[in-house]
Amino acid sequence: MSLVRAFTTLVAAVAAVLVATAGPAAASTAPFTWEQGESLSTLYVVGIFAGVPLALFVVIWIFGAATARNNYVPPAPSTEVEKADAHH
């Protein structure tokens, strides 16, 4: 077994143990000594998680549209072929 494979196996095992033991710690959202505030309404949560990103998208789009430049686009090349003189 190569050293890299052994190290990868060790890191995966440690990560699995950390993830497995983090469940009970993550179950509690706040210490029992904290006062529990009012719960948030569904509309408020939707406003935060959907409305704020949408508002940022609109603001960035407006800024991009306001600062966009009309870049020069050259005319299409001519289809006519000019015959060059062989004598200079």
PDB file of C-alpha atoms in Angstrom:
ATOM      1  CA  MET A   1       0.000   0.000   0.000  1.00  0.00           C
ATOM      2  CA  SER A   2       1.438   3.339  -0.980  1.00  0.00           C
ATOM      3  CA  LEU A   3       1.944   6.146   1.469  1.00  0.00           C
ATOM      4  CA  VAL A   4      -0.605   8.373  -0.307  1.00  0.00           C
ATOM      5  CA  ARG A   5      -3.266   5.659  -0.195  1.00  0.00           C
ATOM      6  CA  ALA A   6      -2.616   5.042   3.518  1.00  0.00           C
ATOM      7  CA  PHE A   7      -2.816   8.757   4.283  1.00  0.00           C
ATOM      8  CA  THR A   8      -6.063   9.097   2.300  1.00  0.00           C
ATOM      9  CA  THR A   9      -7.584   6.140   4.166  1.00  0.00           C
ATOM     10  CA  LEU A  10      -6.553   7.629   7.518  1.00  0.00           C
ATOM     11  CA  VAL A  11      -8.019  11.048   6.651  1.00  0.00           C
ATOM     12  CA  ALA A  12     -11.281   9.450   5.467  1.00  0.00           C
ATOM     13  CA  ALA A  13     -11.550   7.428   8.683  1.00  0.00           C
ATOM     14  CA  VAL A  14     -10.948  10.482  10.887  1.00  0.00           C
ATOM     15  CA  ALA A  15     -13.472  12.514   8.878  1.00  0.00           C
ATOM     16  CA  ALA A  16     -16.071   9.737   9.236  1.00  0.00           C
ATOM     17  CA  VAL A  17     -15.583   9.638  13.011  1.00  0.00           C
ATOM     18  CA  LEU A  18     -15.868  13.430  13.259  1.00  0.00           C
ATOM     19  CA  VAL A  19     -19.049  13.491  11.201  1.00  0.00           C
ATOM     20  CA  ALA A  20     -20.578  10.623  13.190  1.00  0.00           C
ATOM     21  CA  THR A  21     -19.874  12.257  16.541  1.00  0.00           C
ATOM     22  CA  ALA A  22     -20.993  15.758  15.507  1.00  0.00           C
ATOM     23  CA  GLY A  23     -24.683  14.801  15.379  1.00  0.00           C
ATOM     24  CA  PRO A  24     -25.470  15.227  19.083  1.00  0.00           C
ATOM     25  CA  ALA A  25     -23.553  18.495  19.234  1.00  0.00           C
ATOM     26  CA  ALA A  26     -25.403  19.892  16.225  1.00  0.00           C
ATOM     27  CA  ALA A  27     -28.824  18.806  17.546  1.00  0.00           C
ATOM     28  CA  SER A  28     -29.042  21.702  19.972  1.00  0.00           C
ATOM     29  CA  THR A  29     -29.398  25.067  18.296  1.00  0.00           C
ATOM     30  CA  ALA A  30     -28.717  27.129  21.410  1.00  0.00           C
ATOM     31  CA  PRO A  31     -27.617  26.632  25.003  1.00  0.00           C
ATOM     32  CA  PHE A  32     -30.473  26.043  27.452  1.00  0.00           C
ATOM     33  CA  THR A  33     -29.538  29.268  29.279  1.00  0.00           C
ATOM     34  CA  TRP A  34     -30.474  31.414  26.275  1.00  0.00           C
ATOM     35  CA  GLU A  35     -33.960  32.807  26.070  1.00  0.00           C
ATOM     36  CA  GLN A  36     -36.003  31.397  23.210  1.00  0.00           C
ATOM     37  CA  GLY A  37     -37.261  34.205  21.015  1.00  0.00           C
ATOM     38  CA  GLU A  38     -40.277  34.229  18.765  1.00  0.00           C
ATOM     39  CA  SER A  39     -40.134  31.871  15.812  1.00  0.00           C
ATOM     40  CA  LEU A  40     -39.880  33.383  12.349  1.00  0.00           C
ATOM     41  CA  SER A  41     -42.846  33.281  10.018  1.00  0.00           C
ATOM     42  CA  THR A  42     -42.657  31.312   6.792  1.00  0.00           C
ATOM     43  CA  LEU A  43     -43.054  34.478   4.736  1.00  0.00           C
ATOM     44  CA  TYR A  44     -40.114  36.080   6.543  1.00  0.00           C
ATOM     45  CA  VAL A  45     -37.898  33.048   5.936  1.00  0.00           C
ATOM     46  CA  VAL A  46     -38.870  32.950   2.247  1.00  0.00           C
ATOM     47  CA  GLY A  47     -38.159  36.675   2.043  1.00  0.00           C
ATOM     48  CA  ILE A  48     -34.679  36.188   3.420  1.00  0.00           C
ATOM     49  CA  PHE A  49     -33.684  33.074   1.477  1.00  0.00           C
ATOM     50  CA  ALA A  50     -35.389  33.946  -1.828  1.00  0.00           C
ATOM     51  CA  GLY A  51     -36.003  37.688  -1.778  1.00  0.00           C
ATOM     52  CA  VAL A  52     -32.547  38.840  -0.771  1.00  0.00           C
ATOM     53  CA  PRO A  53     -30.703  36.847  -3.476  1.00  0.00           C
ATOM     54  CA  LEU A  54     -33.282  37.964  -6.042  1.00  0.00           C
ATOM     55  CA  ALA A  55     -32.822  41.589  -5.003  1.00  0.00           C
ATOM     56  CA  LEU A  56     -29.041  41.246  -5.257  1.00  0.00           C
ATOM     57  CA  PHE A  57     -29.420  39.713  -8.724  1.00  0.00           C
ATOM     58  CA  VAL A  58     -31.573  42.640  -9.841  1.00  0.00           C
ATOM     59  CA  VAL A  59     -29.180  45.237  -8.415  1.00  0.00           C
ATOM     60  CA  ILE A  60     -26.168  43.598 -10.078  1.00  0.00           C
ATOM     61  CA  TRP A  61     -28.070  43.300 -13.381  1.00  0.00           C
ATOM     62  CA  ILE A  62     -29.053  46.992 -13.273  1.00  0.00           C
ATOM     63  CA  PHE A  63     -25.450  47.982 -12.510  1.00  0.00           C
ATOM     64  CA  GLY A  64     -24.205  45.851 -15.391  1.00  0.00           C
ATOM     65  CA  ALA A  65     -26.766  47.275 -17.785  1.00  0.00           C
ATOM     66  CA  ALA A  66     -25.973  50.841 -16.720  1.00  0.00           C
ATOM     67  CA  THR A  67     -22.234  50.449 -17.152  1.00  0.00           C
ATOM     68  CA  ALA A  68     -22.247  48.364 -20.339  1.00  0.00           C
ATOM     69  CA  ARG A  69     -20.487  49.880 -23.322  1.00  0.00           C
ATOM     70  CA  ASN A  70     -21.475  49.685 -26.954  1.00  0.00           C
ATOM     71  CA  ASN A  71     -18.343  48.157 -28.368  1.00  0.00           C
ATOM     72  CA  TYR A  72     -17.301  48.909 -31.951  1.00  0.00           C
ATOM     73  CA  VAL A  73     -18.322  46.193 -34.364  1.00  0.00           C
ATOM     74  CA  PRO A  74     -16.507  46.423 -37.698  1.00  0.00           C
ATOM     75  CA  PRO A  75     -18.514  46.075 -40.910  1.00  0.00           C
ATOM     76  CA  ALA A  76     -18.658  42.674 -42.552  1.00  0.00           C
ATOM     77  CA  PRO A  77     -15.895  42.005 -45.080  1.00  0.00           C
ATOM     78  CA  SER A  78     -16.699  42.698 -48.709  1.00  0.00           C
ATOM     79  CA  THR A  79     -17.469  39.782 -50.979  1.00  0.00           C
ATOM     80  CA  GLU A  80     -16.008  41.575 -53.998  1.00  0.00           C
ATOM     81  CA  VAL A  81     -12.541  40.444 -55.086  1.00  0.00           C
ATOM     82  CA  GLU A  82     -10.215  43.077 -56.487  1.00  0.00           C
ATOM     83  CA  LYS A  83      -7.620  42.024 -59.032  1.00  0.00           C
ATOM     84  CA  ALA A  84      -4.164  43.244 -58.124  1.00  0.00           C
ATOM     85  CA  ASP A  85      -1.784  44.510 -60.839  1.00  0.00           C
ATOM     86  CA  ALA A  86       1.200  42.270 -61.443  1.00  0.00           C
ATOM     87  CA  HIS A  87       3.265  45.305 -62.567  1.00  0.00           C
ATOM     88  CA  HIS A  88       4.434  47.845 -60.045  1.00  0.00           C
TER      89      HIS A  88
END
